[in-house]
Structures are given as C-alpha cells and as structure tokens.
PDB file of C-alpha atoms in Angstrom:
ATOM      1  CA  MET A   1     103.138  49.543 -37.459  1.00 40.00           C
ATOM      2  CA  LYS A   2     104.021  45.747 -37.664  1.00 44.00           C
ATOM      3  CA  ASN A   3     102.311  43.102 -35.462  1.00 48.00           C
ATOM      4  CA  ALA A   4     104.129  40.816 -32.766  1.00 43.00           C
ATOM      5  CA  LYS A   5     103.606  37.686 -35.311  1.00 45.00           C
ATOM      6  CA  GLU A   6     105.518  39.851 -38.052  1.00 48.00           C
ATOM      7  CA  ILE A   7     108.094  41.140 -36.312  1.00 40.00           C
ATOM      8  CA  LEU A   8     109.056  37.880 -34.780  1.00 40.00           C
ATOM      9  CA  VAL A   9     109.299  35.886 -37.956  1.00 44.00           C
ATOM     10  CA  ALA A  10     111.352  38.819 -39.799  1.00 46.00           C
ATOM     11  CA  ALA A  11     114.110  38.087 -36.928  1.00 42.00           C
ATOM     12  CA  LEU A  12     114.120  34.615 -37.420  1.00 38.00           C
ATOM     13  CA  VAL A  13     114.184  35.121 -41.395  1.00 43.00           C
ATOM     14  CA  LEU A  14     117.503  37.494 -40.507  1.00 42.00           C
ATOM     15  CA  ALA A  15     119.033  35.746 -38.151  1.00 43.00           C
ATOM     16  CA  VAL A  16     118.691  32.388 -40.485  1.00 41.00           C
ATOM     17  CA  GLY A  17     119.522  34.320 -43.310  1.00 45.00           C
ATOM     18  CA  SER A  18     122.956  35.860 -41.235  1.00 47.00           C
ATOM     19  CA  ALA A  19     124.640  32.950 -39.855  1.00 45.00           C
ATOM     20  CA  HIS A  20     124.353  30.797 -43.168  1.00 49.00           C
ATOM     21  CA  GLY A  21     124.519  33.545 -45.841  1.00 52.00           C
ATOM     22  CA  GLN A  22     122.117  31.358 -48.078  1.00 56.00           C
ATOM     23  CA  GLU A  23     118.384  33.492 -48.712  1.00 62.00           C
ATOM     24  CA  ASP A  24     116.682  30.835 -50.184  1.00 67.00           C
ATOM     25  CA  ALA A  25     117.489  28.677 -46.893  1.00 56.00           C
ATOM     26  CA  ALA A  26     116.311  31.321 -44.797  1.00 59.00           C
ATOM     27  CA  ALA A  27     113.743  32.009 -46.727  1.00 63.00           C
ATOM     28  CA  GLN A  28     112.197  28.420 -46.567  1.00 61.00           C
ATOM     29  CA  VAL A  29     112.705  28.444 -42.734  1.00 56.00           C
ATOM     30  CA  GLY A  30     110.950  31.597 -42.179  1.00 62.00           C
ATOM     31  CA  LEU A  31     108.151  30.213 -44.447  1.00 64.00           C
ATOM     32  CA  MET A  32     108.157  27.457 -41.757  1.00 57.00           C
ATOM     33  CA  VAL A  33     108.363  29.453 -38.801  1.00 61.00           C
ATOM     34  CA  GLU A  34     105.608  31.701 -39.632  1.00 66.00           C
ATOM     35  CA  LYS A  35     103.127  28.498 -40.750  1.00 62.00           C
ATOM     36  CA  GLY A  36     104.175  27.500 -37.041  1.00 59.00           C
ATOM     37  CA  ILE A  37     103.631  30.327 -35.890  1.00 75.00           C
ATOM     38  CA  GLU A  38      99.987  31.092 -38.296  1.00 77.00           C
ATOM     39  CA  SER A  39      98.685  27.558 -36.454  1.00 79.00           C
ATOM     40  CA  LEU A  40      99.514  28.760 -32.606  1.00 91.00           C
ATOM     41  CA  GLU A  41      96.597  27.147 -30.779  1.00 94.00           C
ATOM     42  CA  TRP A  42      96.563  27.775 -27.418  1.00 96.00           C
ATOM     43  CA  GLY A  43      94.390  27.409 -23.931  1.00 97.00           C
ATOM     44  CA  LEU A  44      94.341  28.618 -20.479  1.00 98.00           C
ATOM     45  CA  LEU A  45      92.703  26.894 -17.543  1.00 98.00           C
ATOM     46  CA  LEU A  46      92.401  28.158 -14.210  1.00 98.00           C
ATOM     47  CA  GLU A  47      90.462  26.867 -10.943  1.00 98.00           C
ATOM     48  CA  ALA A  48      89.986  27.774  -7.730  1.00 98.00           C
ATOM     49  CA  GLU A  49      88.229  25.608  -5.118  1.00 98.00           C
ATOM     50  CA  GLY A  50      86.890  25.772  -1.494  1.00 98.00           C
ATOM     51  CA  ALA A  51      86.721  22.473   1.103  1.00 97.00           C
ATOM     52  CA  TYR A  52      85.446  21.380   3.581  1.00 98.00           C
ATOM     53  CA  SER A  53      85.367  17.772   4.715  1.00 97.00           C
ATOM     54  CA  LYS A  54      84.461  15.958   8.121  1.00 95.00           C
ATOM     55  CA  THR A  55      85.696  12.623   9.317  1.00 91.00           C
ATOM     56  CA  GLY A  56      84.248  11.288  12.260  1.00 86.00           C
ATOM     57  CA  ASP A  57      84.272  14.311  14.859  1.00 86.00           C
ATOM     58  CA  THR A  58      87.233  15.640  13.104  1.00 93.00           C
ATOM     59  CA  SER A  59      86.399  18.807  10.187  1.00 95.00           C
ATOM     60  CA  ALA A  60      88.562  21.010   7.900  1.00 96.00           C
ATOM     61  CA  SER A  61      88.333  23.670   5.226  1.00 97.00           C
ATOM     62  CA  ASP A  62      90.312  24.965   2.718  1.00 96.00           C
ATOM     63  CA  ILE A  63      90.774  27.720  -0.059  1.00 97.00           C
ATOM     64  CA  VAL A  64      93.359  26.438  -2.962  1.00 96.00           C
ATOM     65  CA  LEU A  65      94.334  27.972  -6.325  1.00 96.00           C
ATOM     66  CA  ALA A  66      93.882  24.179  -7.388  1.00 96.00           C
ATOM     67  CA  THR A  67      94.877  24.824 -11.333  1.00 97.00           C
ATOM     68  CA  VAL A  68      96.984  26.833 -13.660  1.00 97.00           C
ATOM     69  CA  GLU A  69      96.985  24.814 -16.332  1.00 98.00           C
ATOM     70  CA  PHE A  70      98.495  26.566 -20.040  1.00 98.00           C
ATOM     71  CA  VAL A  71      98.534  24.470 -23.381  1.00 98.00           C
ATOM     72  CA  ALA A  72     100.326  25.540 -26.651  1.00 97.00           C
ATOM     73  CA  ASP A  73     100.146  23.433 -30.161  1.00 96.00           C
ATOM     74  CA  ALA A  74     102.026  24.503 -33.391  1.00 95.00           C
ATOM     75  CA  ALA A  75     102.118  22.752 -36.656  1.00 92.00           C
ATOM     76  CA  VAL A  76     104.972  23.976 -38.926  1.00 89.00           C
ATOM     77  CA  ASN A  77     103.459  21.457 -41.598  1.00 89.00           C
ATOM     78  CA  ASP A  78     100.853  18.671 -42.076  1.00 87.00           C
ATOM     79  CA  TRP A  79     102.911  15.538 -40.630  1.00 92.00           C
ATOM     80  CA  LEU A  80     104.791  17.825 -37.898  1.00 94.00           C
ATOM     81  CA  SER A  81     103.846  19.696 -34.980  1.00 95.00           C
ATOM     82  CA  GLY A  82     104.567  20.163 -31.588  1.00 96.00           C
ATOM     83  CA  HIS A  83     102.491  20.721 -27.732  1.00 97.00           C
ATOM     84  CA  VAL A  84     103.878  22.205 -24.659  1.00 97.00           C
ATOM     85  CA  GLY A  85     101.421  21.852 -21.678  1.00 98.00           C
ATOM     86  CA  LEU A  86     102.676  24.222 -18.599  1.00 97.00           C
ATOM     87  CA  LEU A  87     100.393  23.196 -14.906  1.00 97.00           C
ATOM     88  CA  TRP A  88     101.054  25.001 -11.788  1.00 96.00           C
ATOM     89  CA  GLU A  89      99.021  23.047  -8.952  1.00 94.00           C
ATOM     90  CA  GLU A  90      98.827  24.400  -5.010  1.00 92.00           C
ATOM     91  CA  ASP A  91     100.684  22.082  -3.239  1.00 82.00           C
ATOM     92  CA  SER A  92     101.478  19.315  -5.922  1.00 82.00           C
ATOM     93  CA  THR A  93     103.362  20.933  -8.688  1.00 81.00           C
ATOM     94  CA  GLU A  94     104.786  24.334  -7.880  1.00 77.00           C
ATOM     95  CA  ASN A  95     108.529  23.336  -8.183  1.00 83.00           C
ATOM     96  CA  ASN A  96     107.776  21.767 -11.710  1.00 87.00           C
ATOM     97  CA  ILE A  97     105.371  22.977 -13.515  1.00 93.00           C
ATOM     98  CA  LEU A  98     106.621  21.858 -17.068  1.00 95.00           C
ATOM     99  CA  ASP A  99     103.747  19.259 -17.657  1.00 96.00           C
ATOM    100  CA  GLU A 100     103.714  17.867 -21.270  1.00 98.00           C
ATOM    101  CA  GLY A 101     106.117  18.532 -24.092  1.00 98.00           C
ATOM    102  CA  PHE A 102     106.640  16.528 -26.947  1.00 98.00           C
ATOM    103  CA  ILE A 103     106.893  16.716 -31.111  1.00 98.00           C
ATOM    104  CA  THR A 104     104.514  14.650 -33.317  1.00 97.00           C
ATOM    105  CA  MET A 105     104.853  13.559 -37.018  1.00 96.00           C
ATOM    106  CA  GLY A 106     102.104  12.091 -38.788  1.00 94.00           C
ATOM    107  CA  GLY A 107      98.582  11.577 -37.709  1.00 86.00           C
ATOM    108  CA  GLY A 108      95.711  14.077 -38.183  1.00 78.00           C
ATOM    109  CA  GLU A 109      93.294  14.218 -41.091  1.00 78.00           C
ATOM    110  CA  ALA A 110      96.205  13.656 -43.526  1.00 77.00           C
ATOM    111  CA  PHE A 111      97.839  10.784 -42.177  1.00 87.00           C
ATOM    112  CA  ALA A 112      96.369   7.506 -40.174  1.00 93.00           C
ATOM    113  CA  VAL A 113      99.760   6.762 -38.755  1.00 97.00           C
ATOM    114  CA  PHE A 114     101.556   8.561 -36.026  1.00 97.00           C
ATOM    115  CA  ALA A 115     104.673   8.796 -33.693  1.00 98.00           C
ATOM    116  CA  GLN A 116     105.361  11.119 -30.720  1.00 98.00           C
ATOM    117  CA  ALA A 117     107.768  11.449 -28.701  1.00 98.00           C
ATOM    118  CA  GLY A 118     108.609  13.708 -25.476  1.00 98.00           C
ATOM    119  CA  ARG A 119     106.790  13.996 -22.122  1.00 98.00           C
ATOM    120  CA  PHE A 120     102.995  13.285 -22.155  1.00 98.00           C
ATOM    121  CA  TYR A 121     100.502  11.784 -20.437  1.00 98.00           C
ATOM    122  CA  LEU A 122     100.187   7.424 -21.429  1.00 98.00           C
ATOM    123  CA  PRO A 123      96.937   6.683 -23.263  1.00 98.00           C
ATOM    124  CA  VAL A 124      96.385   3.966 -20.070  1.00 97.00           C
ATOM    125  CA  GLY A 125      93.286   5.190 -19.035  1.00 97.00           C
ATOM    126  CA  ASN A 126      90.136   6.992 -20.137  1.00 97.00           C
ATOM    127  CA  PHE A 127      88.817   8.884 -16.514  1.00 97.00           C
ATOM    128  CA  GLU A 128      86.359  11.366 -18.587  1.00 95.00           C
ATOM    129  CA  THR A 129      84.145  12.430 -15.855  1.00 96.00           C
ATOM    130  CA  ALA A 130      81.532  15.432 -14.996  1.00 96.00           C
ATOM    131  CA  PHE A 131      83.245  15.737 -11.247  1.00 98.00           C
ATOM    132  CA  ILE A 132      85.278  18.052  -9.595  1.00 97.00           C
ATOM    133  CA  SER A 133      87.581  15.663  -8.319  1.00 96.00           C
ATOM    134  CA  ASP A 134      89.297  13.273  -9.775  1.00 96.00           C
ATOM    135  CA  PRO A 135      88.330   9.420  -9.920  1.00 97.00           C
ATOM    136  CA  LEU A 136      89.726   6.742  -8.442  1.00 98.00           C
ATOM    137  CA  THR A 137      90.869   4.726 -11.466  1.00 98.00           C
ATOM    138  CA  LEU A 138      92.903   8.143 -12.655  1.00 98.00           C
ATOM    139  CA  GLU A 139      94.067   8.103  -8.840  1.00 97.00           C
ATOM    140  CA  LEU A 140      95.762   4.161  -9.480  1.00 97.00           C
ATOM    141  CA  ALA A 141      96.378   4.635 -13.718  1.00 97.00           C
ATOM    142  CA  GLU A 142      97.652   7.764 -14.832  1.00 98.00           C
ATOM    143  CA  ILE A 143     100.825   8.105 -15.957  1.00 97.00           C
ATOM    144  CA  ASN A 144     103.289  11.045 -17.254  1.00 96.00           C
ATOM    145  CA  GLN A 145     106.636   9.986 -18.325  1.00 96.00           C
ATOM    146  CA  SER A 146     108.575  10.654 -20.859  1.00 97.00           C
ATOM    147  CA  SER A 147     107.626   8.071 -24.280  1.00 98.00           C
ATOM    148  CA  VAL A 148     108.514   7.139 -27.622  1.00 98.00           C
ATOM    149  CA  MET A 149     104.791   5.987 -28.983  1.00 98.00           C
ATOM    150  CA  VAL A 150     103.783   4.803 -32.317  1.00 98.00           C
ATOM    151  CA  GLY A 151     100.162   4.906 -33.351  1.00 97.00           C
ATOM    152  CA  TYR A 152      96.972   4.355 -35.926  1.00 97.00           C
ATOM    153  CA  ASP A 153      93.844   6.667 -35.765  1.00 95.00           C
ATOM    154  CA  SER A 154      91.112   6.418 -38.433  1.00 93.00           C
ATOM    155  CA  ALA A 155      87.504   7.170 -37.984  1.00 91.00           C
ATOM    156  CA  TRP A 156      86.129   4.049 -35.702  1.00 94.00           C
ATOM    157  CA  ILE A 157      89.634   2.861 -34.092  1.00 96.00           C
ATOM    158  CA  SER A 158      92.454   4.421 -32.413  1.00 97.00           C
ATOM    159  CA  LEU A 159      96.046   2.317 -31.777  1.00 98.00           C
ATOM    160  CA  ALA A 160      98.783   3.194 -29.809  1.00 98.00           C
ATOM    161  CA  ALA A 161     101.324   1.839 -28.367  1.00 98.00           C
ATOM    162  CA  GLY A 162     105.118   2.494 -26.763  1.00 98.00           C
ATOM    163  CA  VAL A 163     108.073   2.136 -24.404  1.00 98.00           C
ATOM    164  CA  PHE A 164     109.403   4.226 -21.036  1.00 98.00           C
ATOM    165  CA  LYS A 165     112.208   4.251 -18.611  1.00 96.00           C
ATOM    166  CA  GLY A 166     110.995   3.985 -15.110  1.00 91.00           C
ATOM    167  CA  ASN A 167     111.846   6.470 -12.614  1.00 89.00           C
ATOM    168  CA  ASP A 168     114.290   4.113 -10.840  1.00 85.00           C
ATOM    169  CA  GLU A 169     115.625   2.358 -14.050  1.00 89.00           C
ATOM    170  CA  GLU A 170     118.589   2.684 -16.148  1.00 89.00           C
ATOM    171  CA  ALA A 171     117.356   1.108 -19.265  1.00 94.00           C
ATOM    172  CA  VAL A 172     113.987   1.458 -21.275  1.00 96.00           C
ATOM    173  CA  GLU A 173     111.989  -1.296 -19.689  1.00 94.00           C
ATOM    174  CA  ASN A 174     108.503  -0.072 -19.496  1.00 97.00           C
ATOM    175  CA  VAL A 175     105.968  -1.014 -22.339  1.00 98.00           C
ATOM    176  CA  TYR A 176     101.883   0.119 -22.871  1.00 98.00           C
ATOM    177  CA  ALA A 177      99.445  -0.317 -25.616  1.00 98.00           C
ATOM    178  CA  ALA A 178      96.115   1.198 -25.486  1.00 98.00           C
ATOM    179  CA  ALA A 179      92.694   0.400 -28.122  1.00 98.00           C
ATOM    180  CA  ASP A 180      89.616   3.072 -28.240  1.00 98.00           C
ATOM    181  CA  PHE A 181      86.920   1.676 -30.928  1.00 98.00           C
ATOM    182  CA  PHE A 182      84.312   4.402 -31.655  1.00 96.00           C
ATOM    183  CA  ILE A 183      81.659   2.029 -32.440  1.00 95.00           C
ATOM    184  CA  SER A 184      79.288   4.658 -33.397  1.00 94.00           C
ATOM    185  CA  GLU A 185      78.541   8.167 -32.419  1.00 93.00           C
ATOM    186  CA  ARG A 186      76.871   7.615 -29.030  1.00 96.00           C
ATOM    187  CA  VAL A 187      79.343   4.455 -28.199  1.00 97.00           C
ATOM    188  CA  ARG A 188      83.018   4.320 -27.619  1.00 98.00           C
ATOM    189  CA  CYS A 189      84.578   2.144 -25.228  1.00 98.00           C
ATOM    190  CA  GLY A 190      88.617   0.646 -24.965  1.00 98.00           C
ATOM    191  CA  VAL A 191      91.212  -1.328 -23.227  1.00 98.00           C
ATOM    192  CA  TYR A 192      94.963  -0.836 -22.132  1.00 98.00           C
ATOM    193  CA  PHE A 193      97.918  -2.493 -20.815  1.00 98.00           C
ATOM    194  CA  LEU A 194     100.628  -1.171 -18.618  1.00 98.00           C
ATOM    195  CA  SER A 195     103.749  -3.466 -17.955  1.00 97.00           C
ATOM    196  CA  ASP A 196     104.634  -1.917 -14.649  1.00 96.00           C
ATOM    197  CA  LEU A 197     101.587  -0.322 -13.010  1.00 96.00           C
ATOM    198  CA  MET A 198     103.523   0.528 -10.378  1.00 94.00           C
ATOM    199  CA  GLU A 199     105.150   3.476 -12.218  1.00 96.00           C
ATOM    200  CA  THR A 200     102.196   5.723 -12.016  1.00 96.00           C
ATOM    201  CA  GLY A 201     101.592   8.960 -10.255  1.00 93.00           C
ATOM    202  CA  SER A 202     100.413   7.484  -6.880  1.00 93.00           C
ATOM    203  CA  GLN A 203     102.134   3.995  -7.277  1.00 94.00           C
ATOM    204  CA  SER A 204     105.732   4.636  -7.971  1.00 91.00           C
ATOM    205  CA  GLY A 205     105.844   6.558  -4.706  1.00 87.00           C
ATOM    206  CA  LEU A 206     105.209   3.708  -2.534  1.00 90.00           C
ATOM    207  CA  GLY A 207     109.007   2.336  -3.216  1.00 86.00           C
ATOM    208  CA  ILE A 208     107.920  -1.105  -4.653  1.00 88.00           C
ATOM    209  CA  THR A 209     110.479  -1.968  -7.232  1.00 86.00           C
ATOM    210  CA  GLU A 210     109.062  -5.251  -8.240  1.00 89.00           C
ATOM    211  CA  LYS A 211     107.390  -4.611 -11.984  1.00 92.00           C
ATOM    212  CA  ASN A 212     103.516  -5.820 -11.437  1.00 94.00           C
ATOM    213  CA  ALA A 213     101.479  -5.282 -15.034  1.00 97.00           C
ATOM    214  CA  GLY A 214      98.168  -3.381 -15.027  1.00 97.00           C
ATOM    215  CA  ALA A 215      95.274  -3.623 -17.720  1.00 98.00           C
ATOM    216  CA  GLY A 216      91.457  -1.925 -17.656  1.00 98.00           C
ATOM    217  CA  ALA A 217      88.942  -1.288 -20.176  1.00 98.00           C
ATOM    218  CA  PHE A 218      86.373   1.648 -20.082  1.00 98.00           C
ATOM    219  CA  ALA A 219      82.906   2.507 -22.057  1.00 98.00           C
ATOM    220  CA  ASN A 220      81.595   5.885 -22.837  1.00 98.00           C
ATOM    221  CA  LEU A 221      77.714   6.066 -23.715  1.00 97.00           C
ATOM    222  CA  TYR A 222      76.383   9.578 -25.378  1.00 96.00           C
ATOM    223  CA  LEU A 223      72.780   9.971 -25.395  1.00 94.00           C
ATOM    224  CA  GLY A 224      72.255  13.523 -26.367  1.00 93.00           C
ATOM    225  CA  ALA A 225      71.765  15.200 -23.565  1.00 95.00           C
ATOM    226  CA  PHE A 226      73.233  12.211 -21.205  1.00 97.00           C
ATOM    227  CA  MET A 227      76.267  10.565 -20.997  1.00 97.00           C
ATOM    228  CA  VAL A 228      76.776   6.931 -18.563  1.00 98.00           C
ATOM    229  CA  ASN A 229      81.206   6.550 -18.583  1.00 97.00           C
ATOM    230  CA  ALA A 230      82.523   3.110 -16.619  1.00 98.00           C
ATOM    231  CA  GLU A 231      85.935   2.259 -15.586  1.00 98.00           C
ATOM    232  CA  PHE A 232      87.637  -0.864 -14.029  1.00 98.00           C
ATOM    233  CA  VAL A 233      91.341  -1.356 -13.559  1.00 98.00           C
ATOM    234  CA  SER A 234      93.238  -3.850 -11.910  1.00 98.00           C
ATOM    235  CA  ALA A 235      97.016  -4.664 -11.022  1.00 97.00           C
ATOM    236  CA  LEU A 236      97.463  -8.093 -12.581  1.00 96.00           C
ATOM    237  CA  GLU A 237      99.410  -9.604  -9.063  1.00 93.00           C
ATOM    238  CA  ASP A 238      99.917  -8.972  -5.484  1.00 91.00           C
ATOM    239  CA  ASP A 239     101.648  -5.636  -5.329  1.00 82.00           C
ATOM    240  CA  GLY A 240     103.777  -6.758  -2.803  1.00 79.00           C
ATOM    241  CA  LEU A 241     102.741  -4.128  -0.191  1.00 79.00           C
ATOM    242  CA  ALA A 242      98.924  -5.346   0.839  1.00 71.00           C
ATOM    243  CA  GLY A 243      97.077  -6.820  -2.133  1.00 89.00           C
ATOM    244  CA  THR A 244      96.804  -6.351  -5.604  1.00 95.00           C
ATOM    245  CA  PRO A 245      95.227  -2.527  -6.286  1.00 96.00           C
ATOM    246  CA  MET A 246      92.059  -1.850  -8.279  1.00 97.00           C
ATOM    247  CA  ALA A 247      89.847   0.987  -8.791  1.00 98.00           C
ATOM    248  CA  TRP A 248      86.986   1.110 -10.599  1.00 98.00           C
ATOM    249  CA  ASN A 249      84.144   4.590 -10.805  1.00 98.00           C
ATOM    250  CA  PHE A 250      80.891   4.462 -12.779  1.00 98.00           C
ATOM    251  CA  GLU A 251      78.738   7.886 -12.967  1.00 98.00           C
ATOM    252  CA  GLY A 252      76.175   9.249 -15.506  1.00 98.00           C
ATOM    253  CA  SER A 253      75.638  12.961 -16.147  1.00 98.00           C
ATOM    254  CA  MET A 254      72.905  15.195 -17.955  1.00 97.00           C
ATOM    255  CA  ASN A 255      72.957  18.789 -19.203  1.00 96.00           C
ATOM    256  CA  PHE A 256      70.361  20.604 -18.962  1.00 95.00           C
ATOM    257  CA  ALA A 257      68.352  24.342 -19.341  1.00 92.00           C
ATOM    258  CA  GLY A 258      71.214  25.620 -21.734  1.00 89.00           C
ATOM    259  CA  ALA A 259      74.127  26.102 -19.529  1.00 95.00           C
ATOM    260  CA  TRP A 260      73.355  23.593 -16.382  1.00 97.00           C
ATOM    261  CA  ALA A 261      75.104  20.268 -15.791  1.00 97.00           C
ATOM    262  CA  ALA A 262      74.575  17.789 -12.796  1.00 98.00           C
ATOM    263  CA  GLY A 263      76.195  13.991 -12.286  1.00 98.00           C
ATOM    264  CA  LEU A 264      75.962  11.127  -9.805  1.00 98.00           C
ATOM    265  CA  LYS A 265      78.468   8.663  -9.746  1.00 98.00           C
ATOM    266  CA  VAL A 266      79.488   5.953  -7.586  1.00 98.00           C
ATOM    267  CA  GLU A 267      82.928   3.871  -6.872  1.00 98.00           C
ATOM    268  CA  GLY A 268      85.432   2.060  -5.519  1.00 97.00           C
ATOM    269  CA  SER A 269      89.083   0.397  -4.904  1.00 97.00           C
ATOM    270  CA  ASP A 270      90.654  -2.280  -3.078  1.00 95.00           C
ATOM    271  CA  ASP A 271      94.185  -2.163  -1.637  1.00 94.00           C
ATOM    272  CA  LEU A 272      94.583   1.228  -3.674  1.00 95.00           C
ATOM    273  CA  TYR A 273      97.818   2.826  -1.560  1.00 93.00           C
ATOM    274  CA  SER A 274      99.671   6.801  -2.038  1.00 90.00           C
ATOM    275  CA  ALA A 275     102.571   7.839  -0.209  1.00 87.00           C
ATOM    276  CA  ASP A 276      99.689   9.848   1.555  1.00 86.00           C
ATOM    277  CA  GLY A 277      97.997   6.648   2.821  1.00 89.00           C
ATOM    278  CA  ARG A 278      95.081   4.614   1.852  1.00 91.00           C
ATOM    279  CA  TYR A 279      92.194   5.562  -0.803  1.00 94.00           C
ATOM    280  CA  HIS A 280      88.479   5.399   0.231  1.00 94.00           C
ATOM    281  CA  GLU A 281      87.128   1.596  -0.632  1.00 95.00           C
ATOM    282  CA  TYR A 282      83.461   3.539  -1.778  1.00 96.00           C
ATOM    283  CA  GLY A 283      82.668   6.795  -2.827  1.00 97.00           C
ATOM    284  CA  PHE A 284      79.527   8.393  -4.015  1.00 98.00           C
ATOM    285  CA  GLY A 285      77.800  11.800  -4.621  1.00 98.00           C
ATOM    286  CA  GLY A 286      76.663  14.081  -6.562  1.00 98.00           C
ATOM    287  CA  VAL A 287      78.026  17.268  -8.833  1.00 98.00           C
ATOM    288  CA  VAL A 288      75.775  20.221 -10.520  1.00 98.00           C
ATOM    289  CA  SER A 289      77.623  23.364 -12.460  1.00 98.00           C
ATOM    290  CA  TYR A 290      76.275  26.551 -14.070  1.00 98.00           C
ATOM    291  CA  GLY A 291      77.816  28.151 -16.905  1.00 97.00           C
ATOM    292  CA  PHE A 292      77.377  32.062 -15.763  1.00 96.00           C
ATOM    293  CA  GLN A 293      79.476  32.898 -19.137  1.00 94.00           C
ATOM    294  CA  GLU A 294      80.829  31.482 -22.453  1.00 93.00           C
ATOM    295  CA  HIS A 295      84.261  30.622 -20.752  1.00 96.00           C
ATOM    296  CA  ALA A 296      83.366  30.728 -16.592  1.00 98.00           C
ATOM    297  CA  ALA A 297      81.402  27.669 -14.473  1.00 98.00           C
ATOM    298  CA  ILE A 298      80.900  27.321 -10.661  1.00 98.00           C
ATOM    299  CA  GLY A 299      80.402  23.470  -9.380  1.00 98.00           C
ATOM    300  CA  LEU A 300      79.057  22.373  -6.342  1.00 98.00           C
ATOM    301  CA  GLU A 301      80.144  18.678  -5.347  1.00 98.00           C
ATOM    302  CA  TYR A 302      79.378  16.390  -2.467  1.00 98.00           C
ATOM    303  CA  MET A 303      81.407  13.075  -2.280  1.00 98.00           C
ATOM    304  CA  ARG A 304      80.262  10.287   1.306  1.00 97.00           C
ATOM    305  CA  LEU A 305      83.467   8.283   1.451  1.00 96.00           C
ATOM    306  CA  LEU A 306      83.445   4.897   2.681  1.00 95.00           C
ATOM    307  CA  GLY A 307      86.655   3.115   4.184  1.00 87.00           C
ATOM    308  CA  ASP A 308      87.187  -0.022   5.987  1.00 77.00           C
ATOM    309  CA  SER A 309      85.893   0.618   9.415  1.00 71.00           C
ATOM    310  CA  GLY A 310      83.620   3.500  10.769  1.00 68.00           C
ATOM    311  CA  GLU A 311      86.188   5.719  11.721  1.00 73.00           C
ATOM    312  CA  ASP A 312      87.879   6.207   8.441  1.00 81.00           C
ATOM    313  CA  ASP A 313      84.053   7.627   6.675  1.00 92.00           C
ATOM    314  CA  ALA A 314      84.206  10.756   5.764  1.00 95.00           C
ATOM    315  CA  ASP A 315      81.967  13.826   4.020  1.00 97.00           C
ATOM    316  CA  LEU A 316      83.485  16.440   1.197  1.00 98.00           C
ATOM    317  CA  VAL A 317      82.202  19.462   0.127  1.00 98.00           C
ATOM    318  CA  THR A 318      83.888  21.001  -2.702  1.00 98.00           C
ATOM    319  CA  LEU A 319      83.230  24.825  -4.472  1.00 98.00           C
ATOM    320  CA  GLN A 320      84.977  25.116  -7.400  1.00 98.00           C
ATOM    321  CA  LEU A 321      85.054  28.593  -9.922  1.00 98.00           C
ATOM    322  CA  ALA A 322      86.960  27.764 -13.363  1.00 98.00           C
ATOM    323  CA  PHE A 323      87.574  29.757 -16.316  1.00 98.00           C
ATOM    324  CA  GLU A 324      88.702  28.465 -19.810  1.00 97.00           C
ATOM    325  CA  LEU A 325      89.862  29.977 -22.415  1.00 94.00           C
TER     326      LEU A 325
END
C-alpha cells in the first residue's frame, strides 16, 4: 500500500503529464516535487501561560493559549527553497495567522550569496533571550514585512540588506541593512539599520507619518553553560510624539543539572510607546525552567516593572507550559 507521499507525487506527475502531454516534463516536475517533499522539515510550538500582575492596589490574572506556531521548510534543489510560518496568538493574531511565507534562492552550504522574497521578519535586531516575556528591544524594533532581501553568509560574517513598502505608503521607500560577526564560537555581535523605525510592530500603530530611522547593536557571549546577551536600539531623531524611543536589554543565563535553566536580566526604555500605552522605563527579574521531557518544558518568570512614577510600578509573575516538536 502506498504512503501519502507516494500518492501525492504520483497525482502531481499525472496532472502535469495530462496537462502538457509530455512525459519527460512530467517526470522532471515529479522529481522536483518528490525532492521537495522528501526535504520537508516542519516544527510545531504550543505555549500555554498563566499570569498574575499587581500594579499599586490593583491586581489581575489571566490564562491564555499564548502561542500556536507551525513552520515548514522545503527545498527542491541546492539553491531553491520555500518557507511557510503560521502563528496564532490569543488576543493578538487570531484574525490573520499567516506569519511568514518566502522563497530563498542560494544560501546554505552550496552558495554564499542568497536572495529572499516574500513576507518575513527583517534582520533588524537579535532579541535572544531566556525569558518568557519579550525584551523591550523586541517591543521597539521587531518588524515583519513583505520584502526583497539579498545577502551573503560565511563562517565568520553574515550580511543582509533589502527594501520594503511601508504600511501607508504608495511606493517602496524603506531600506534596511544588518551585519552579524561570528568572531569565535563564544562571541557573536552585530549591528543593524532601519530607515523608518516607525514601521515596526509597536510603532506603526502610533499614527506617526514622518520617517524616523533607527539603529542598534548586540553582543552574545557563550561560555559553556553560561550565556550573556546585551542589546541596544534607538531611533535617530525625535519621533514627533514624545521624544526619541530607545530600548536596551542585558541578561545572563545558564543551564545546570541537565534539564534546568535559569536567568537574570535588567532592561530599560525611554520615550517608548505603543498603541496600548507607554512601556515601563526599567525592569528587572529572573526566570527558571525545567525540561521535564524531550519536547516539553515548564517555566516560571518574575519581573518587577518600574514606570516614570511610583504609581506605575508593577509586579508580574508568569507560568508557562511549552510543547515543541
């Protein structure tokens, strides 16, 4: 009895052969499809979270399915591949789950130069973290847009640059560039530039139409079971709302006793707003997690958030159960 892969390949080959009446063309397409299916790699991530917060005398709690993410990659040959990413987040992306979809030509072990087209997260920011909550640098600079990008990868450097059209623009007017340096197995650092920081996920909802470029830098240090991350990103001018948005994050984490991990961090921001309001000016806290099974882990995080006045100070505790394939 044929498996699902064999049946799918046979159906596609038959369809192409019937449409064109050329057995050779059908066979070639069939081989490409079969290779694409055989190279298919996929992943699934589920995250359920319970949270408790207290701001002044006001407390709140919630339980959410924070993340349902599915990704798939397939390559039809050494220089052509495709990627699809679906993301569902409760109260966030429920109405549009297509997170990424792009085609890559080149790259990998066979080609140092590559080109990529589609919708993807632009290489603006590193955002590496051991915490459940996102760092403030991600809140400011993460951007997911339809774009065309070219780049170069080697063992010690990765370069990328591209263009995209802003949310309320009539033409392709925005550019970005990034450089990552793999100094050694223990040290990675990088810099990046975005011609309009007001197009990122948090800033695009502020209604600011004037362009405001942004830039950032990061460094990751790997010392066996220990890791240190530092990142800084800022707009280059006043955003026309309340100042020059800026964010930074510094954290250290370690793995111990096999399946355990723990981390500490401190972060800060200035003039950082989103459509939901102002982000905290300082935050510090810790996280601990335990991988109780190869594909599952549970984590507990505490963060102390400090605003521009004592009334804005908050305590946040998050418990997360994660499942990943």
